[in-house]
Tab-separated table of C-alpha atoms and ligand atoms in Angstrom:
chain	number	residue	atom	x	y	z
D	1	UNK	CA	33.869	-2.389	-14.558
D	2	UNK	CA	33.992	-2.646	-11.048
D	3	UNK	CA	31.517	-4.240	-8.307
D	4	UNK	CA	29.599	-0.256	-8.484
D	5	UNK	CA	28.523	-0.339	-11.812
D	6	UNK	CA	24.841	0.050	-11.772
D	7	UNK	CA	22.466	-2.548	-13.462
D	8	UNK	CA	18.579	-3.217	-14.017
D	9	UNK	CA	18.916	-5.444	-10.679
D	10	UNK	CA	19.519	-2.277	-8.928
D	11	UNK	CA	15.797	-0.908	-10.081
D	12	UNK	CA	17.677	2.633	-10.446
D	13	UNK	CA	15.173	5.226	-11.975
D	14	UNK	CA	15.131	8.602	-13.342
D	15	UNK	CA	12.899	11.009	-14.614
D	16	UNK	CA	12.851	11.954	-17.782
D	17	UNK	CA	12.388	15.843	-16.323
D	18	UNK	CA	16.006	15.053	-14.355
D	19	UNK	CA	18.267	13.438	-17.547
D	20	UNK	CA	16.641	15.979	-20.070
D	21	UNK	CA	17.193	19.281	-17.996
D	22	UNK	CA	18.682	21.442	-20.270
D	23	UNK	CA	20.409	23.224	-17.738
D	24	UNK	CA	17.434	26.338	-17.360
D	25	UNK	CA	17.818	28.695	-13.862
D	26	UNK	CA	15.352	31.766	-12.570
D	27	UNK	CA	18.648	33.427	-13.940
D	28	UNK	CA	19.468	31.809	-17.015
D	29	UNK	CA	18.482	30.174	-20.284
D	30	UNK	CA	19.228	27.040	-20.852
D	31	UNK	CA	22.910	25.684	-21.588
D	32	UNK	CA	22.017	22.505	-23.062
D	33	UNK	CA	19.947	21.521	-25.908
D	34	UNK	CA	16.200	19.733	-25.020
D	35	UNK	CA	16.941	15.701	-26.111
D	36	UNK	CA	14.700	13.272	-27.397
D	37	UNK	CA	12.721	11.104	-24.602
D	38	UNK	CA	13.630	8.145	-26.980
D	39	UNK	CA	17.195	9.218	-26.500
D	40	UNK	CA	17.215	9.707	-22.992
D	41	UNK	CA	15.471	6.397	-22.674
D	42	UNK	CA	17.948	4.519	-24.573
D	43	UNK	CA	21.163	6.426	-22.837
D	44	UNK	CA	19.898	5.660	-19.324
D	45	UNK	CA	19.753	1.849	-20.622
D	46	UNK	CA	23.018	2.159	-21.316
D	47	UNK	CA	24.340	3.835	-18.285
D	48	UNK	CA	22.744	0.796	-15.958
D	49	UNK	CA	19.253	2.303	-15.299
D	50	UNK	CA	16.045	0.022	-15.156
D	51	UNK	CA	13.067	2.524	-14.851
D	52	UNK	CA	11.894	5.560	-16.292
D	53	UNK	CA	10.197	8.276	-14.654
D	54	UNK	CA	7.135	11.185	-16.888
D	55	UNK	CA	5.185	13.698	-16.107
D	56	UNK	CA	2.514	13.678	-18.760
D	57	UNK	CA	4.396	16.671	-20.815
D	58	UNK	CA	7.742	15.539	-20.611
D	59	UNK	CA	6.301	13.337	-23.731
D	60	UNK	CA	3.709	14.309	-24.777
D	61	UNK	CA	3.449	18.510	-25.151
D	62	UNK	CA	0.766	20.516	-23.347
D	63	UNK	CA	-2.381	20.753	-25.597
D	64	UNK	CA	-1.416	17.907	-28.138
D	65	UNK	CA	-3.947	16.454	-30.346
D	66	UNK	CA	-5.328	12.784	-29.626
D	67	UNK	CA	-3.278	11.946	-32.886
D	68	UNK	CA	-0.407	13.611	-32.230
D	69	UNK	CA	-0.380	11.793	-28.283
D	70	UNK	CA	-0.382	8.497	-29.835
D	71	UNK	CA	2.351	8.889	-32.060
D	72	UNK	CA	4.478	10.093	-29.297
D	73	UNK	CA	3.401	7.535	-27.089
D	74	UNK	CA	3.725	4.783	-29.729
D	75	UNK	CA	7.805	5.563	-30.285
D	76	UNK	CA	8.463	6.022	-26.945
D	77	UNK	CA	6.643	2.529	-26.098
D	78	UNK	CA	8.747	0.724	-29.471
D	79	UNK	CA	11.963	2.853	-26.923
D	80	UNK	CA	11.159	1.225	-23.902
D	81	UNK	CA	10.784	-2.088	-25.683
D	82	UNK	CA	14.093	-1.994	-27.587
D	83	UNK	CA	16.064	-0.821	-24.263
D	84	UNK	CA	14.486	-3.262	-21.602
D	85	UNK	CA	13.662	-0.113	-19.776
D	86	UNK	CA	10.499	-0.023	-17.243
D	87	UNK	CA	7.981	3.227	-16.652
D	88	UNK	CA	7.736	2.528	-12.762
D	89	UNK	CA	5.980	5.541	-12.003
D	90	UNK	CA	4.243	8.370	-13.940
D	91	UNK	CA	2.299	11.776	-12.796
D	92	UNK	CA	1.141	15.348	-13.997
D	93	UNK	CA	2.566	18.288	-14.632
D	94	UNK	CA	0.497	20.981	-12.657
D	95	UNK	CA	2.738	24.023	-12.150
D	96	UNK	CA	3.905	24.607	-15.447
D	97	UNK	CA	0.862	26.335	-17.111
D	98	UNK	CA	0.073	30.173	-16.427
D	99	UNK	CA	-3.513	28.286	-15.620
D	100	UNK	CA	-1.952	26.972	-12.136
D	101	UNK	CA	-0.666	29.764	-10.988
D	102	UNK	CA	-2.585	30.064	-7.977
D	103	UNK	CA	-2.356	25.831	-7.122
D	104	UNK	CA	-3.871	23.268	-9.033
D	105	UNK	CA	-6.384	21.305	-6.738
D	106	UNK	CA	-6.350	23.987	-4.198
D	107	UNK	CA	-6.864	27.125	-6.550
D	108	UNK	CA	-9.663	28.775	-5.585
D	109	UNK	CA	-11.404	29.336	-9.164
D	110	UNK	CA	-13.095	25.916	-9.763
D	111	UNK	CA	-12.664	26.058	-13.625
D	112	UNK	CA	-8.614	25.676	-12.274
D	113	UNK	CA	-9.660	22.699	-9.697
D	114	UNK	CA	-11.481	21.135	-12.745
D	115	UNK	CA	-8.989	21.595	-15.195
D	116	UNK	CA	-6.837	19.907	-12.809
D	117	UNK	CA	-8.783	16.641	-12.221
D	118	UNK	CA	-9.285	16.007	-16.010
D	119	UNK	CA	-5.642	17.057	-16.704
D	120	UNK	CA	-4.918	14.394	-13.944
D	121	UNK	CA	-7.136	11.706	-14.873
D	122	UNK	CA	-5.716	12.062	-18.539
D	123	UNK	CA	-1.907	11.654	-16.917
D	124	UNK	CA	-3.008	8.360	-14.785
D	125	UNK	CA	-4.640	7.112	-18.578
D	126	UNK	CA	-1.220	7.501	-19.899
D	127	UNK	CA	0.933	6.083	-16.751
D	128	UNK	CA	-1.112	2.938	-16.535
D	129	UNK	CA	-0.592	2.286	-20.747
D	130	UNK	CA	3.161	2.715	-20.342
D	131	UNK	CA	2.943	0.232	-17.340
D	132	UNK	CA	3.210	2.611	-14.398
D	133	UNK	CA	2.625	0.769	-11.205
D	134	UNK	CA	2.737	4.330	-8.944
D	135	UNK	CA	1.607	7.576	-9.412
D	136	UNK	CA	3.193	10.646	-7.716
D	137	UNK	CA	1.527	13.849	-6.546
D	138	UNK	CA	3.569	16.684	-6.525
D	139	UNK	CA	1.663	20.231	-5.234
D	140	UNK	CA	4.327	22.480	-6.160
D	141	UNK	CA	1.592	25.001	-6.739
D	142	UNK	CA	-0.238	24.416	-3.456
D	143	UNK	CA	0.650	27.371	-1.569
D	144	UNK	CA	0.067	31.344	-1.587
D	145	UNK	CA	2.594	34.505	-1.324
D	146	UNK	CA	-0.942	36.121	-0.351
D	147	UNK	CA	-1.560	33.705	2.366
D	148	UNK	CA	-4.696	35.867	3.171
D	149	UNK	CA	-6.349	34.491	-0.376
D	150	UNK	CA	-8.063	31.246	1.558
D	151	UNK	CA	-8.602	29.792	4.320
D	152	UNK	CA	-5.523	27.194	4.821
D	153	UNK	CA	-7.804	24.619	6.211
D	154	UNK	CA	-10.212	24.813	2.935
D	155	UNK	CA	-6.575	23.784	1.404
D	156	UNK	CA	-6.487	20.928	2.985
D	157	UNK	CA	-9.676	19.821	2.458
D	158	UNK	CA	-9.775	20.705	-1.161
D	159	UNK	CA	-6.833	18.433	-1.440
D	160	UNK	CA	-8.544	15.574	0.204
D	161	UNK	CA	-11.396	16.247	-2.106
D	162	UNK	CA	-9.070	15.634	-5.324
D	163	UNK	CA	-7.171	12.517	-3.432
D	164	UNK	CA	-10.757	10.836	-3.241
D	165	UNK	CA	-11.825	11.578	-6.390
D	166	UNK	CA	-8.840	10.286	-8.166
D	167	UNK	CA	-8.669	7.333	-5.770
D	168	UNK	CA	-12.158	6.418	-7.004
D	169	UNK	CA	-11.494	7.100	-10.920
D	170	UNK	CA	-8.394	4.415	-10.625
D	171	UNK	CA	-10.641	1.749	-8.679
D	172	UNK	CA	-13.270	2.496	-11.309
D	173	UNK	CA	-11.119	2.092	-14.187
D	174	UNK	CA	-9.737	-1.377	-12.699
D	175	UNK	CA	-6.335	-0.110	-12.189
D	176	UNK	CA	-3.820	-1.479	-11.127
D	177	UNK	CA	-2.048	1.785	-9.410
D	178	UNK	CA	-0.961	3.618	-6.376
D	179	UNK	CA	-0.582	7.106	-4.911
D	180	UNK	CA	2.770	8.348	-3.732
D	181	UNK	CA	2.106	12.413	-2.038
D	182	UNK	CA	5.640	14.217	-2.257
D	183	UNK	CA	6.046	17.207	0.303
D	184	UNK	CA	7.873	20.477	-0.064
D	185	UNK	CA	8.031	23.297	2.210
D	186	UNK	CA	8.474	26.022	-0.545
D	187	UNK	CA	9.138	26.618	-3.991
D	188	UNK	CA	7.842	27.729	-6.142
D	189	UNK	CA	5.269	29.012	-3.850
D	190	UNK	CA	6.263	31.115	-0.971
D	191	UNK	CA	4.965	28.391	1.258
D	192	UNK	CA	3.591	25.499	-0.002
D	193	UNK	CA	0.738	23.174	1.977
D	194	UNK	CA	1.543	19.791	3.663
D	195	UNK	CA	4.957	20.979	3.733
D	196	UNK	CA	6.705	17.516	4.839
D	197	UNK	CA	6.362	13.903	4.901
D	198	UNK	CA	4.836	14.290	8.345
D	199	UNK	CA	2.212	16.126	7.026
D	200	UNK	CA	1.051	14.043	4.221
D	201	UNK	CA	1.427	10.860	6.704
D	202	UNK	CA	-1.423	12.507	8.425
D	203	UNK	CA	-3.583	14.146	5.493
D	204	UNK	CA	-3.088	10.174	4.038
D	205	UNK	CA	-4.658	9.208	7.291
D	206	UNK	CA	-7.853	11.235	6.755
D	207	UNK	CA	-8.530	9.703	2.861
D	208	UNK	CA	-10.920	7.824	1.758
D	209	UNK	CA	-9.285	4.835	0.346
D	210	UNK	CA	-5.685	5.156	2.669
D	211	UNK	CA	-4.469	1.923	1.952
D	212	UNK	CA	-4.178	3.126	-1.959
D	213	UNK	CA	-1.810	6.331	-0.882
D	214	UNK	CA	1.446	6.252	0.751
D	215	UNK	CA	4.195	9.178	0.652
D	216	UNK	CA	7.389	9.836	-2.272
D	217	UNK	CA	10.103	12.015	0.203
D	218	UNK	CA	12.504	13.692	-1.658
D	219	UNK	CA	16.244	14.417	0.268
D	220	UNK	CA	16.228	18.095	-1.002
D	221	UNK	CA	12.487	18.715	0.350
D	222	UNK	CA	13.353	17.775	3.509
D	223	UNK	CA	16.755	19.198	3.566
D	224	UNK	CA	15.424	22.323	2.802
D	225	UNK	CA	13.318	22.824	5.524
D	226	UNK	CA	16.340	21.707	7.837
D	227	UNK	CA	14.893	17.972	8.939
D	228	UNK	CA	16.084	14.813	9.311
D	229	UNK	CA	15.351	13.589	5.720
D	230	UNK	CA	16.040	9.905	7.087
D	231	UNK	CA	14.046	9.738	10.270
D	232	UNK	CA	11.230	11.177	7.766
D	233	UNK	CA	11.827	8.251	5.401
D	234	UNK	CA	12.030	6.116	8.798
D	235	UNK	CA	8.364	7.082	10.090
D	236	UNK	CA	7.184	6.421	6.588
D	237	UNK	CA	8.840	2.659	6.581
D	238	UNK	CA	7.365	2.266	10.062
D	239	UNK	CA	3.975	2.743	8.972
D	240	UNK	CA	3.859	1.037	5.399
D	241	UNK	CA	3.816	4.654	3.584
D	242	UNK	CA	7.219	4.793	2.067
D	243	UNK	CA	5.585	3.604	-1.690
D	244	UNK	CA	8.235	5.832	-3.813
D	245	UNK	CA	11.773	7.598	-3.145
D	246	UNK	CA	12.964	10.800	-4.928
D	247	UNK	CA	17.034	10.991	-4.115
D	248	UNK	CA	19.114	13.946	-4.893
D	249	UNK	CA	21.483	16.024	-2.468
D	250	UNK	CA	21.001	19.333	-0.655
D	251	UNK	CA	22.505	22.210	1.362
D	252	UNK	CA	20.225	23.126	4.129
D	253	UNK	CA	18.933	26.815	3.617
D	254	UNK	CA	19.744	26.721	-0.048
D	255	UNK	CA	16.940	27.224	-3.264
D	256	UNK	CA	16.471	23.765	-4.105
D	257	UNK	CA	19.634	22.067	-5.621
D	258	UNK	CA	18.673	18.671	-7.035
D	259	UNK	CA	22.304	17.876	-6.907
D	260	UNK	CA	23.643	14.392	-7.524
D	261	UNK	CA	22.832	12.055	-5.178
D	262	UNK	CA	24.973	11.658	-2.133
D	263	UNK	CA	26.825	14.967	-2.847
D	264	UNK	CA	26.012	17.092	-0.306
D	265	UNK	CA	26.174	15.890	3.149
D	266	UNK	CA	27.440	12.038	2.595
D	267	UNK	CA	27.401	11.449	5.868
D	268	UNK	CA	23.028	11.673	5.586
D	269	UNK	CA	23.108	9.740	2.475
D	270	UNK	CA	25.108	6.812	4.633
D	271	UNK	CA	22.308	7.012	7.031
D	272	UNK	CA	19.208	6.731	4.161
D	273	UNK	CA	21.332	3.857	2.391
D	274	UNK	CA	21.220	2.142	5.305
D	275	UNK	CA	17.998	2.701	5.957
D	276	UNK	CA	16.772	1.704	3.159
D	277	UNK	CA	19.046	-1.522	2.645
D	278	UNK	CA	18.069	-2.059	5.765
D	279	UNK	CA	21.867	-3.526	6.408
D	280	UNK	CA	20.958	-2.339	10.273
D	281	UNK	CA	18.086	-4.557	10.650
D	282	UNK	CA	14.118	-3.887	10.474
D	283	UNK	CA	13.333	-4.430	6.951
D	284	UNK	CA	14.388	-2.882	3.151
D	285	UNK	CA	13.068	-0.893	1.000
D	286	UNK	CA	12.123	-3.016	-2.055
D	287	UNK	CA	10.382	-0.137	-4.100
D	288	UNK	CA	12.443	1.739	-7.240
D	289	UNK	CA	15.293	4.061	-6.201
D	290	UNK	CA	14.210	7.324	-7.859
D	291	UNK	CA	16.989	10.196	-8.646
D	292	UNK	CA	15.158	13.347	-8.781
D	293	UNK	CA	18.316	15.763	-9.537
D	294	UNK	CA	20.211	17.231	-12.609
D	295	UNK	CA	23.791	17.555	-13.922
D	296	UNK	CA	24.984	21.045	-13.144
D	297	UNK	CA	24.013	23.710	-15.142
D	298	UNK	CA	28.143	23.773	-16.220
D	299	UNK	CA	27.392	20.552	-18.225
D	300	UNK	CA	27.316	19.386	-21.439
D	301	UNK	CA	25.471	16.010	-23.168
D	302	UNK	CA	28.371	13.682	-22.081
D	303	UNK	CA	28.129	15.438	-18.217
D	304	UNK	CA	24.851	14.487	-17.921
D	305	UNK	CA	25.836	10.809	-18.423
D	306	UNK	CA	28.244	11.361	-15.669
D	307	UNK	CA	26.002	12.726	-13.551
D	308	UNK	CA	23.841	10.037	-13.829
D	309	UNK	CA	26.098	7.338	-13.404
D	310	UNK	CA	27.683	9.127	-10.341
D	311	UNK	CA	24.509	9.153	-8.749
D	312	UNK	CA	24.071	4.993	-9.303
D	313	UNK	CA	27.501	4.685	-8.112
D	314	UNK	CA	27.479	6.617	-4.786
D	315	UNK	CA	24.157	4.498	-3.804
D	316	UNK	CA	25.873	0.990	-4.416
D	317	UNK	CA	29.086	2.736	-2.753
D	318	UNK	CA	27.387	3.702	0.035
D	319	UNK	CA	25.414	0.449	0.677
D	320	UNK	CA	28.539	-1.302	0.873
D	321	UNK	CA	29.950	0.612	3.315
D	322	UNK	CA	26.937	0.543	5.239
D	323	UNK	CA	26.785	-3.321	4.788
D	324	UNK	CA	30.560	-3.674	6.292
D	325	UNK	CA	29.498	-0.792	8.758
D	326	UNK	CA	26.722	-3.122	9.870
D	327	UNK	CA	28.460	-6.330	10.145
D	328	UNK	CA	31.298	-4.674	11.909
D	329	UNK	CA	31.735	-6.679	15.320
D	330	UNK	CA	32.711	-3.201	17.560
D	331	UNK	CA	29.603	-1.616	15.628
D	332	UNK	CA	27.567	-4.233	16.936
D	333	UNK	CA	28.751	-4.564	20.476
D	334	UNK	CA	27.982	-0.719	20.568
D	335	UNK	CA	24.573	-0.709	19.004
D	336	UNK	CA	23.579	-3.641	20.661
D	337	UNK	CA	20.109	-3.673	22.538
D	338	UNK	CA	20.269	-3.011	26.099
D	339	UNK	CA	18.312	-6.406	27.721
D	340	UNK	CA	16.156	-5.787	30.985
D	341	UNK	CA	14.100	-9.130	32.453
D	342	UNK	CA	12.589	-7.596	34.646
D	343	UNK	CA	11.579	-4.165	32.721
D	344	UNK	CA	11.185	-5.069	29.257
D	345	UNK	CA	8.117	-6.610	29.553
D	346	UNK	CA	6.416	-3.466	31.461
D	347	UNK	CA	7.343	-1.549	28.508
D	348	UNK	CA	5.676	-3.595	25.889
D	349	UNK	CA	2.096	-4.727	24.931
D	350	UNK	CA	0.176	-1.523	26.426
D	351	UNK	CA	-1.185	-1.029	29.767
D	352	UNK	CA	-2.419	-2.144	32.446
D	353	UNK	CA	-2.655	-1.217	36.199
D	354	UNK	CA	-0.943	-4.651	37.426
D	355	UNK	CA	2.015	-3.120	34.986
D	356	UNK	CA	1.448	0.364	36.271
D	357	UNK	CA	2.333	-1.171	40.021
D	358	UNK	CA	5.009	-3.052	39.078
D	359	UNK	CA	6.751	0.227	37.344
D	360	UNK	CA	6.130	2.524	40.263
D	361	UNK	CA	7.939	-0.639	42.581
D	362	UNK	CA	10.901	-1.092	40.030
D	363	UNK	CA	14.076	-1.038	41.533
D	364	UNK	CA	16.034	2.101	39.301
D	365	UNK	CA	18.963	3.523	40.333
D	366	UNK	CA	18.876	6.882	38.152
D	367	UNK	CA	22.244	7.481	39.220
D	368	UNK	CA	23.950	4.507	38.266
D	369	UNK	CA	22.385	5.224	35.170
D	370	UNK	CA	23.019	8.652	34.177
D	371	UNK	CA	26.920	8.098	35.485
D	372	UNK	CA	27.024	5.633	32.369
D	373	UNK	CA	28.696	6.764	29.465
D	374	UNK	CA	26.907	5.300	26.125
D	375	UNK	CA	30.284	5.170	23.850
D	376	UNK	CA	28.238	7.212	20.590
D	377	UNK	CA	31.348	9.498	20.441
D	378	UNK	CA	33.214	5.782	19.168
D	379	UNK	CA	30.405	4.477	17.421
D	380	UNK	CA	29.954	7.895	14.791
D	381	UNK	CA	34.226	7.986	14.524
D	382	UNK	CA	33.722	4.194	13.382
D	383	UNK	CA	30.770	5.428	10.643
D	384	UNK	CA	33.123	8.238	9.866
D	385	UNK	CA	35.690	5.927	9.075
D	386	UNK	CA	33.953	3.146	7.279
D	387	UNK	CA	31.966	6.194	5.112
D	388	UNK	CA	35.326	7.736	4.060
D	389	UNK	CA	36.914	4.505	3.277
D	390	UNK	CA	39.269	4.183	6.174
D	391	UNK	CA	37.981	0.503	8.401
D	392	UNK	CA	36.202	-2.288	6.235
A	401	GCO	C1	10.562	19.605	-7.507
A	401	GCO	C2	9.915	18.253	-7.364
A	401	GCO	C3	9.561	17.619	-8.669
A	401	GCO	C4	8.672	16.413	-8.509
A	401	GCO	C5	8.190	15.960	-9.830
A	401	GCO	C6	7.443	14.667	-9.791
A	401	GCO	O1	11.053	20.076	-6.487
A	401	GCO	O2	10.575	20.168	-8.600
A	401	GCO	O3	10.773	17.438	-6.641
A	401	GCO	O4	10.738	17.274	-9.347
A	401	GCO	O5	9.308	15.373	-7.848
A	401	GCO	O6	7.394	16.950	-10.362
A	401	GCO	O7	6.252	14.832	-9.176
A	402	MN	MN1	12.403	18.638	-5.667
A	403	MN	MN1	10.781	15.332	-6.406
């Protein structure tokens, strides 16, 4: 034991879709055999986690009886009660049927859209008796190859349409519940609508009931597409939208990996640690820390264990080193905001022409100030060094 071992404190989650891959590729079957969700719940206890992630048919199987769904439901509840475990957050599976294959909400056959809604409203049922406090809305569907099939802004709107509804249904039902919208650029679809957590800041914007929905980013999505995956999660924090987290690693211009967290590109990870413990000032994240990844496809039982564990350690690893990164004195000094009497308060509090004057009479000399040197080449070698372990 060691000050990295995970525990419930930590509010580490995973999905029951990201412990209970069994290790299945476009390529390949799978290399591990399917386990138990009473198993998996009870392991992840074990290994430190606190919350467990489900789509509706990661318990209970497509097209189960009403009989059949509460037995399921019944031992996995007795699970969750013998292992202290939580179900933080819950959603649908809507990409997994032949019936999605042209989007779920978006499709353009309303039987699909309908199908979709009721599938939905079923899943939220089922998150909200297992004590789900979030619900996530993953569109891996949304998209076209035949881009041609619809007009991308009746997309869109269908989307809205579905957000409302379901919005409505929870208020209705007296739920206690709230709406995370996770982007991806691609895959499985060619292209996929609202591809990033920019877009569904703004879609969230246009909603009837906003205040319900904020946004679930997931490292890989972002990664994928080539973006910053923290200033993402940063514009999210800024507005009061980051309600859910999905971590995992990811090469940029890669299929999507899912890898264990922190990884691929560490030096990312630091920054989204630190972001999130907010060891650099402006606030932390106080929501569940979601892994949304799998053990390689190499792996037996006892790897996915390690995988999972690896993943809890690197986040508590790398929140330490951002804490002594933080409280580093030279870090500090180098970070430290640049004060201006007379110019700071021009800059704040909006305009006005008495401000506008007093700008245009400023004293600046440009030169003085583009001559200056701003030390970042010292301050990234002294992140380097506390990331790999080399200043505390
Ligand atoms: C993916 C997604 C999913 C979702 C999950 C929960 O790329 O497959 O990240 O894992 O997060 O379906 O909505
Ligand atoms: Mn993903
Ligand atoms: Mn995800």
């Amino acid at each position: 034991m060691d000050a990295f071992e995970p525990t419930p404190r930590d509010q580490f989650s995973f999905g029951l879709w990201t412990v209970g891959n069994p290790g299945r590729d476009p390529f390949g079957e799978p290399t591990r055999a399917v386990v138990n969700p009473t198993r998996l719940v009870a392991k992840l206890a074990e290994c430190g986690a606190w919350g467990v992630n489900l789509h509706d048919n990661d318990l209970v199987p497509f097209g189960a009886s009403a009989t059949e769904r509460d037995q399921i439901v019944g031992e996995f509840k007795a699970a969750l009660e013998d292992s202290g475990m939580v179900v933080p957050m819950a959603t649908t599976n809507l990409f997994s049927h032949p019936v999605f294959k042209d989007g779920a909400y978006t499709a353009n056959d309303p039987k699909v859209r309908a199908f979709a809604l009721r599938k939905t409203m079923d899943a939220i049922d089922l998150g909200v008796e297992l004590g789900a406090k979030m619900f996530v809305f993953w569109g891996g569907r949304e998209g076209t190859e035949a881009d041609a099939c619809r007009d991308p802004r009746s997309a869109v709107a269908r989307m809205r349409d579905a957000i409302d509804f379901l919005c409505e249904y929870v208020k209705d039902n007296g739920y206690d519940l709230r709406f995370a919208l996770e982007a991806k650029p691609n895959e499985p679809r060619c292209d996929i609508y609202l591809a990033t957590t920019g877009h569904m800041l703004h879609f969230i914007s246009t909603l009837k009931n906003e205040e319900m929905v904020g946004v679930n980013p997931e490292v890989a999505h972002e990664s994928m597409a080539g973006l910053s995956f923290t200033h993402g999660v940063a514009q999210a924090m800024e507005a009061g939208k980051l309600f859910h987290i999905d971590l995992n690693a990811q090469r940029i211009g890669r299929y999507d990996q899912d890898l264990r967290f922190g990884s691929e590109d560490t030096k990312q990870a630091f920054l989204l640690v630190r972001l999130l413990e907010g060891t650099g000032g402006g606030g932390r994240y106080t929501g569940p820390r979601h892994f949304d990844a799998h053990a390689y496809r190499t792996e037996d039982e006892q790897g996915v264990w390690d995988f999972a564990r690896g993943c809890m350690r690197t986040y508590k690893i790398l929140a330490a080193r951002a804490a002594a990164f933080d409280a580093d004195s030279e870090v500090r000094a180098l970070i430290a905001d640049i004060r201006d009497e007379t110019l700071d308060p021009l800059l704040g509090g909006g305009y006005s022409a008495e401000k506008a004057a007093a700008l245009r009479a400023a004293d600046i000399d440009i030169d003085v100030v583009a001559r200056r040197g701003l030390g970042y080449e010292r301050l990234d070698q002294i992140m380097m060094e506390h990331l790999l372990g080399a200043r505390s």
